[in-house]
Amino acid sequence: MTVYDYLIISLRNKDLIASFNWDPLLVQAYNRMSKLTKDLPDLVFLHGNICAGFCIDCKSYGHIKNVCQICGKALSPTRLLYPIKNKDYEKDPFIAEQWRRVKKWVKDSTIVTFFGYSAPKTDAAAIELLKNIYNDGPLHRFDRIEIIDIKEKKLLENTWEDFINVEGAYNPIYLKSFYESILAEFPRRSIEGYSERYFNGWWGKGSNRILEKKQTIKEFHRQIKPILIKDQKDDFSL
Ligand SMILES: [Zn+2]
């Protein structure tokens, strides 16, 4: 199990992972975890990805080795965008589609986790995306924003100030590792754990926490299996 495997299996198909990485690590982890369950998060690649293929006619996408799920034609490779100052996300149809998806998802979300994202101040599109979360009136007042980064808190606050309007209740929580996050505490039940704790006044702790330890997929499967069985019965209790 790698931290990417844990990240993927900790989420369900109502969730979304948006990645800026071009490398295949996330897709490879997705393929490994899809042997445990098909109920996995959607993936979007905001700068393209070497494993992602796109059908321009149907606006559908998937692994480059697969065919379009709608028309059955071969998928084309996606463009890889380099981290430059003025990225034109609208120019490329695949990238534009990926940004549309993440904007929609973020608007409807309650828990947002930033994992290993350095939040460069030049990234205008990312700033826009985040403004979309926070400038939505009282709707997002109780959102949970977790920023996972090993940097010092002062430095992080400085980096993120352009992104996050720290007025009122929107203070993000800074964490040093994925294993401290709400996703690791409540794998596949983050929003359920969150609402129990913050809306129903529950004082308990997640009993299925993902721990930072070396283990094989088979070993981890034993831990997660009772949750996967409950998923199949639409039982999303903690
Ligand atoms: Zn197609």
mmCIF file of C-alpha atoms and ligand atoms in Angstrom:
data_model
loop_
_atom_site.group_PDB
_atom_site.id
_atom_site.type_symbol
_atom_site.label_atom_id
_atom_site.label_comp_id
_atom_site.label_asym_id
_atom_site.label_seq_id
_atom_site.Cartn_x
_atom_site.Cartn_y
_atom_site.Cartn_z
ATOM 1 C CA MET A 1 0.000 0.000 0.000
ATOM 2 C CA THR A 2 1.291 3.464 -0.894
ATOM 3 C CA VAL A 3 -0.147 6.735 0.332
ATOM 4 C CA TYR A 4 -1.868 7.065 -3.076
ATOM 5 C CA ASP A 5 -3.573 3.700 -2.571
ATOM 6 C CA TYR A 6 -4.827 4.897 0.821
ATOM 7 C CA LEU A 7 -5.997 8.194 -0.606
ATOM 8 C CA ILE A 8 -7.995 6.476 -3.343
ATOM 9 C CA ILE A 9 -9.579 3.767 -1.196
ATOM 10 C CA SER A 10 -10.474 6.334 1.496
ATOM 11 C CA LEU A 11 -12.946 7.927 -0.950
ATOM 12 C CA ARG A 12 -16.109 6.782 -2.746
ATOM 13 C CA ASN A 13 -17.649 7.544 -6.143
ATOM 14 C CA LYS A 14 -19.362 10.665 -4.787
ATOM 15 C CA ASP A 15 -15.849 12.099 -4.310
ATOM 16 C CA LEU A 16 -13.305 13.593 -6.669
ATOM 17 C CA ILE A 17 -9.519 13.720 -6.765
ATOM 18 C CA ALA A 18 -8.109 16.567 -8.849
ATOM 19 C CA SER A 19 -4.420 16.166 -9.601
ATOM 20 C CA PHE A 20 -1.806 18.461 -11.122
ATOM 21 C CA ASN A 21 0.576 15.542 -11.649
ATOM 22 C CA TRP A 22 1.392 14.105 -15.068
ATOM 23 C CA ASP A 23 2.971 10.934 -13.698
ATOM 24 C CA PRO A 24 1.088 7.606 -13.691
ATOM 25 C CA LEU A 25 1.300 6.955 -9.917
ATOM 26 C CA LEU A 26 -2.281 7.911 -9.087
ATOM 27 C CA VAL A 27 -3.701 5.946 -12.022
ATOM 28 C CA GLN A 28 -1.626 2.907 -11.070
ATOM 29 C CA ALA A 29 -2.902 3.119 -7.481
ATOM 30 C CA TYR A 30 -6.457 3.467 -8.820
ATOM 31 C CA ASN A 31 -6.030 0.275 -10.846
ATOM 32 C CA ARG A 32 -4.728 -1.587 -7.787
ATOM 33 C CA MET A 33 -7.605 -0.397 -5.588
ATOM 34 C CA SER A 34 -10.208 -1.170 -8.258
ATOM 35 C CA LYS A 35 -9.485 -4.849 -7.528
ATOM 36 C CA LEU A 36 -10.894 -4.265 -4.019
ATOM 37 C CA THR A 37 -13.928 -2.193 -5.041
ATOM 38 C CA LYS A 38 -15.381 -0.439 -8.075
ATOM 39 C CA ASP A 39 -16.812 2.295 -5.846
ATOM 40 C CA LEU A 40 -13.886 4.697 -6.170
ATOM 41 C CA PRO A 41 -13.553 8.477 -6.590
ATOM 42 C CA ASP A 42 -13.573 10.225 -9.938
ATOM 43 C CA LEU A 43 -10.157 11.439 -11.104
ATOM 44 C CA VAL A 44 -9.431 14.644 -12.990
ATOM 45 C CA PHE A 45 -6.068 15.863 -14.250
ATOM 46 C CA LEU A 46 -5.921 19.636 -14.321
ATOM 47 C CA HIS A 47 -2.636 19.771 -16.244
ATOM 48 C CA GLY A 48 -3.166 16.547 -18.230
ATOM 49 C CA ASN A 49 -1.689 13.135 -17.476
ATOM 50 C CA ILE A 50 0.353 10.624 -19.427
ATOM 51 C CA CYS A 51 -2.171 7.859 -18.622
ATOM 52 C CA ALA A 52 -5.280 9.858 -19.526
ATOM 53 C CA GLY A 53 -6.986 9.604 -22.912
ATOM 54 C CA PHE A 54 -9.792 11.817 -24.219
ATOM 55 C CA CYS A 55 -12.584 11.490 -26.806
ATOM 56 C CA ILE A 56 -13.086 14.952 -28.244
ATOM 57 C CA ASP A 57 -16.478 14.044 -29.778
ATOM 58 C CA CYS A 58 -18.048 12.703 -26.586
ATOM 59 C CA LYS A 59 -16.000 14.726 -24.030
ATOM 60 C CA SER A 60 -15.390 11.438 -22.234
ATOM 61 C CA TYR A 61 -12.069 10.300 -20.849
ATOM 62 C CA GLY A 62 -10.366 7.356 -19.256
ATOM 63 C CA HIS A 63 -7.188 5.304 -19.303
ATOM 64 C CA ILE A 64 -5.325 5.852 -22.583
ATOM 65 C CA LYS A 65 -5.392 2.102 -23.283
ATOM 66 C CA ASN A 66 -9.205 1.983 -23.082
ATOM 67 C CA VAL A 67 -11.714 3.022 -25.771
ATOM 68 C CA CYS A 68 -14.339 5.766 -25.427
ATOM 69 C CA GLN A 69 -17.191 4.448 -23.268
ATOM 70 C CA ILE A 70 -19.731 6.291 -25.440
ATOM 71 C CA CYS A 71 -18.668 5.870 -29.098
ATOM 72 C CA GLY A 72 -16.120 3.062 -28.791
ATOM 73 C CA LYS A 73 -13.335 4.915 -30.637
ATOM 74 C CA ALA A 74 -9.750 4.937 -29.407
ATOM 75 C CA LEU A 75 -8.931 7.720 -26.935
ATOM 76 C CA SER A 76 -6.341 10.350 -27.846
ATOM 77 C CA PRO A 77 -3.474 11.302 -25.527
ATOM 78 C CA THR A 78 -4.023 14.467 -23.491
ATOM 79 C CA ARG A 79 -1.822 17.524 -23.668
ATOM 80 C CA LEU A 80 0.512 18.095 -20.746
ATOM 81 C CA LEU A 81 0.490 21.650 -19.446
ATOM 82 C CA TYR A 82 3.682 23.006 -17.954
ATOM 83 C CA PRO A 83 3.519 25.127 -14.805
ATOM 84 C CA ILE A 84 3.808 28.542 -16.401
ATOM 85 C CA LYS A 85 2.308 31.845 -15.340
ATOM 86 C CA ASN A 86 -0.549 32.278 -17.790
ATOM 87 C CA LYS A 87 -2.103 28.936 -18.390
ATOM 88 C CA ASP A 88 -4.925 28.978 -20.837
ATOM 89 C CA TYR A 89 -7.093 26.182 -19.558
ATOM 90 C CA GLU A 90 -9.897 26.905 -22.014
ATOM 91 C CA LYS A 91 -7.771 26.303 -25.106
ATOM 92 C CA ASP A 92 -7.480 22.553 -24.729
ATOM 93 C CA PRO A 93 -10.858 20.718 -24.721
ATOM 94 C CA PHE A 94 -9.715 17.968 -22.336
ATOM 95 C CA ILE A 95 -8.187 20.380 -19.801
ATOM 96 C CA ALA A 96 -11.226 22.676 -20.043
ATOM 97 C CA GLU A 97 -13.515 19.717 -19.314
ATOM 98 C CA GLN A 98 -11.387 18.705 -16.316
ATOM 99 C CA TRP A 99 -11.587 22.227 -14.860
ATOM 100 C CA ARG A 100 -15.343 22.336 -15.387
ATOM 101 C CA ARG A 101 -15.701 19.125 -13.431
ATOM 102 C CA VAL A 102 -13.542 20.188 -10.514
ATOM 103 C CA LYS A 103 -15.330 23.556 -10.220
ATOM 104 C CA LYS A 104 -18.708 21.885 -10.074
ATOM 105 C CA TRP A 105 -17.505 19.334 -7.542
ATOM 106 C CA VAL A 106 -15.827 21.863 -5.273
ATOM 107 C CA LYS A 107 -18.959 24.001 -5.227
ATOM 108 C CA ASP A 108 -20.982 21.047 -3.926
ATOM 109 C CA SER A 109 -18.362 19.819 -1.469
ATOM 110 C CA THR A 110 -18.072 20.094 2.301
ATOM 111 C CA ILE A 111 -14.645 18.555 2.870
ATOM 112 C CA VAL A 112 -11.741 19.719 0.717
ATOM 113 C CA THR A 113 -8.241 18.350 1.227
ATOM 114 C CA PHE A 114 -5.115 19.839 -0.326
ATOM 115 C CA PHE A 115 -2.397 17.249 -0.419
ATOM 116 C CA GLY A 116 1.124 18.174 -1.481
ATOM 117 C CA TYR A 117 -0.017 21.227 -3.399
ATOM 118 C CA SER A 118 2.391 24.148 -3.063
ATOM 119 C CA ALA A 119 -0.233 26.776 -4.010
ATOM 120 C CA PRO A 120 1.943 28.986 -6.202
ATOM 121 C CA LYS A 121 0.698 32.569 -6.148
ATOM 122 C CA THR A 122 0.942 32.719 -9.944
ATOM 123 C CA ASP A 123 -1.698 30.038 -10.408
ATOM 124 C CA ALA A 124 -4.625 32.286 -11.299
ATOM 125 C CA ALA A 125 -6.960 29.452 -12.270
ATOM 126 C CA ALA A 126 -6.494 27.728 -8.922
ATOM 127 C CA ILE A 127 -7.196 30.992 -7.099
ATOM 128 C CA GLU A 128 -10.413 31.351 -9.092
ATOM 129 C CA LEU A 129 -11.364 27.805 -8.219
ATOM 130 C CA LEU A 130 -10.920 28.422 -4.512
ATOM 131 C CA LYS A 131 -12.799 31.690 -4.604
ATOM 132 C CA ASN A 132 -15.596 29.609 -6.012
ATOM 133 C CA ILE A 133 -15.693 27.633 -2.769
ATOM 134 C CA TYR A 134 -15.606 30.496 -0.338
ATOM 135 C CA ASN A 135 -17.538 33.269 -2.007
ATOM 136 C CA ASP A 136 -20.706 31.324 -1.920
ATOM 137 C CA GLY A 137 -22.388 32.978 1.041
ATOM 138 C CA PRO A 138 -23.188 30.982 4.174
ATOM 139 C CA LEU A 139 -23.417 27.695 2.287
ATOM 140 C CA HIS A 140 -19.831 26.748 3.025
ATOM 141 C CA ARG A 141 -19.578 28.170 6.527
ATOM 142 C CA PHE A 142 -19.026 24.747 8.103
ATOM 143 C CA ASP A 143 -16.699 23.378 5.459
ATOM 144 C CA ARG A 144 -13.717 21.360 6.497
ATOM 145 C CA ILE A 145 -10.550 22.467 4.695
ATOM 146 C CA GLU A 146 -7.457 20.376 5.362
ATOM 147 C CA ILE A 147 -4.049 21.307 3.993
ATOM 148 C CA ILE A 148 -1.494 18.520 4.192
ATOM 149 C CA ASP A 149 2.024 19.869 3.945
ATOM 150 C CA ILE A 150 5.225 19.359 5.945
ATOM 151 C CA LYS A 151 6.152 23.074 5.836
ATOM 152 C CA GLU A 152 6.023 25.354 8.918
ATOM 153 C CA LYS A 153 2.561 26.695 9.744
ATOM 154 C CA LYS A 154 3.617 30.374 9.448
ATOM 155 C CA LEU A 155 4.977 29.767 5.966
ATOM 156 C CA LEU A 156 1.838 27.916 4.943
ATOM 157 C CA GLU A 157 -0.446 30.661 6.237
ATOM 158 C CA ASN A 158 1.507 33.121 4.133
ATOM 159 C CA THR A 159 1.333 30.904 1.044
ATOM 160 C CA TRP A 160 -2.371 30.275 1.366
ATOM 161 C CA GLU A 161 -3.590 33.753 2.303
ATOM 162 C CA ASP A 162 -4.373 34.637 -1.327
ATOM 163 C CA PHE A 163 -6.301 31.454 -1.737
ATOM 164 C CA ILE A 164 -8.317 31.364 1.422
ATOM 165 C CA ASN A 165 -10.315 34.190 2.843
ATOM 166 C CA VAL A 166 -9.593 33.598 6.526
ATOM 167 C CA GLU A 167 -12.501 35.717 7.681
ATOM 168 C CA GLY A 168 -14.915 33.929 9.983
ATOM 169 C CA ALA A 169 -15.018 30.193 10.028
ATOM 170 C CA TYR A 170 -12.991 29.428 6.923
ATOM 171 C CA ASN A 171 -9.735 28.688 8.739
ATOM 172 C CA PRO A 172 -8.034 25.743 7.146
ATOM 173 C CA ILE A 173 -6.492 23.020 9.264
ATOM 174 C CA TYR A 174 -2.796 22.397 8.603
ATOM 175 C CA LEU A 175 -1.628 18.800 8.912
ATOM 176 C CA LYS A 176 1.774 17.203 8.488
ATOM 177 C CA SER A 177 0.640 13.936 6.930
ATOM 178 C CA PHE A 178 -2.235 12.184 5.206
ATOM 179 C CA TYR A 179 -2.537 9.871 8.217
ATOM 180 C CA GLU A 180 -3.695 12.804 10.383
ATOM 181 C CA SER A 181 -6.450 13.752 7.947
ATOM 182 C CA ILE A 182 -10.171 13.136 8.266
ATOM 183 C CA LEU A 183 -9.872 10.841 5.222
ATOM 184 C CA ALA A 184 -7.501 8.549 7.135
ATOM 185 C CA GLU A 185 -9.563 8.706 10.320
ATOM 186 C CA PHE A 186 -12.791 7.802 8.533
ATOM 187 C CA PRO A 187 -11.889 5.883 5.366
ATOM 188 C CA ARG A 188 -14.876 5.884 2.965
ATOM 189 C CA ARG A 189 -16.898 7.627 5.715
ATOM 190 C CA SER A 190 -15.307 11.086 5.930
ATOM 191 C CA ILE A 191 -18.528 13.073 5.547
ATOM 192 C CA GLU A 192 -20.403 10.672 7.830
ATOM 193 C CA GLY A 193 -17.712 11.007 10.522
ATOM 194 C CA TYR A 194 -17.645 14.754 10.045
ATOM 195 C CA SER A 195 -21.399 15.219 10.417
ATOM 196 C CA GLU A 196 -21.593 12.874 13.428
ATOM 197 C CA ARG A 197 -18.883 14.859 15.175
ATOM 198 C CA TYR A 198 -19.777 18.413 14.244
ATOM 199 C CA PHE A 199 -23.548 18.320 13.792
ATOM 200 C CA ASN A 200 -24.667 15.517 16.093
ATOM 201 C CA GLY A 201 -22.194 16.208 18.899
ATOM 202 C CA TRP A 202 -20.597 12.777 18.805
ATOM 203 C CA TRP A 203 -17.429 12.560 20.928
ATOM 204 C CA GLY A 204 -16.084 9.313 19.571
ATOM 205 C CA LYS A 205 -13.117 8.532 17.358
ATOM 206 C CA GLY A 206 -13.041 6.655 14.059
ATOM 207 C CA SER A 207 -12.444 2.972 14.704
ATOM 208 C CA ASN A 208 -11.129 2.147 11.211
ATOM 209 C CA ARG A 209 -8.324 4.688 11.020
ATOM 210 C CA ILE A 210 -5.693 4.111 8.330
ATOM 211 C CA LEU A 211 -2.369 3.888 10.149
ATOM 212 C CA GLU A 212 1.032 4.784 8.779
ATOM 213 C CA LYS A 213 2.578 1.359 8.489
ATOM 214 C CA LYS A 214 4.006 -0.911 5.843
ATOM 215 C CA GLN A 215 1.477 -3.450 4.680
ATOM 216 C CA THR A 216 0.468 -5.340 1.593
ATOM 217 C CA ILE A 217 -2.818 -4.771 -0.222
ATOM 218 C CA LYS A 218 -3.966 -8.158 1.061
ATOM 219 C CA GLU A 219 -3.258 -7.175 4.661
ATOM 220 C CA PHE A 220 -5.068 -3.858 4.268
ATOM 221 C CA HIS A 221 -7.987 -5.559 2.540
ATOM 222 C CA ARG A 222 -8.711 -7.421 5.781
ATOM 223 C CA GLN A 223 -9.112 -4.081 7.570
ATOM 224 C CA ILE A 224 -11.270 -2.379 4.943
ATOM 225 C CA LYS A 225 -13.401 -5.395 3.965
ATOM 226 C CA PRO A 226 -16.181 -4.868 6.566
ATOM 227 C CA ILE A 227 -16.633 -1.307 5.246
ATOM 228 C CA LEU A 228 -16.694 -2.480 1.619
ATOM 229 C CA ILE A 229 -19.375 -5.034 2.509
ATOM 230 C CA LYS A 230 -21.471 -2.300 4.158
ATOM 231 C CA ASP A 231 -21.020 -0.129 1.029
ATOM 232 C CA GLN A 232 -22.602 -2.827 -1.103
ATOM 233 C CA LYS A 233 -25.679 -2.712 1.127
ATOM 234 C CA ASP A 234 -25.832 1.091 0.932
ATOM 235 C CA ASP A 235 -25.063 1.132 4.639
ATOM 236 C CA PHE A 236 -22.792 4.122 5.162
ATOM 237 C CA SER A 237 -22.829 4.103 8.961
ATOM 238 C CA LEU A 238 -19.503 4.603 10.755
HETATM 239 ZN ZN ZN B 1 -16.406 9.021 -27.987
#
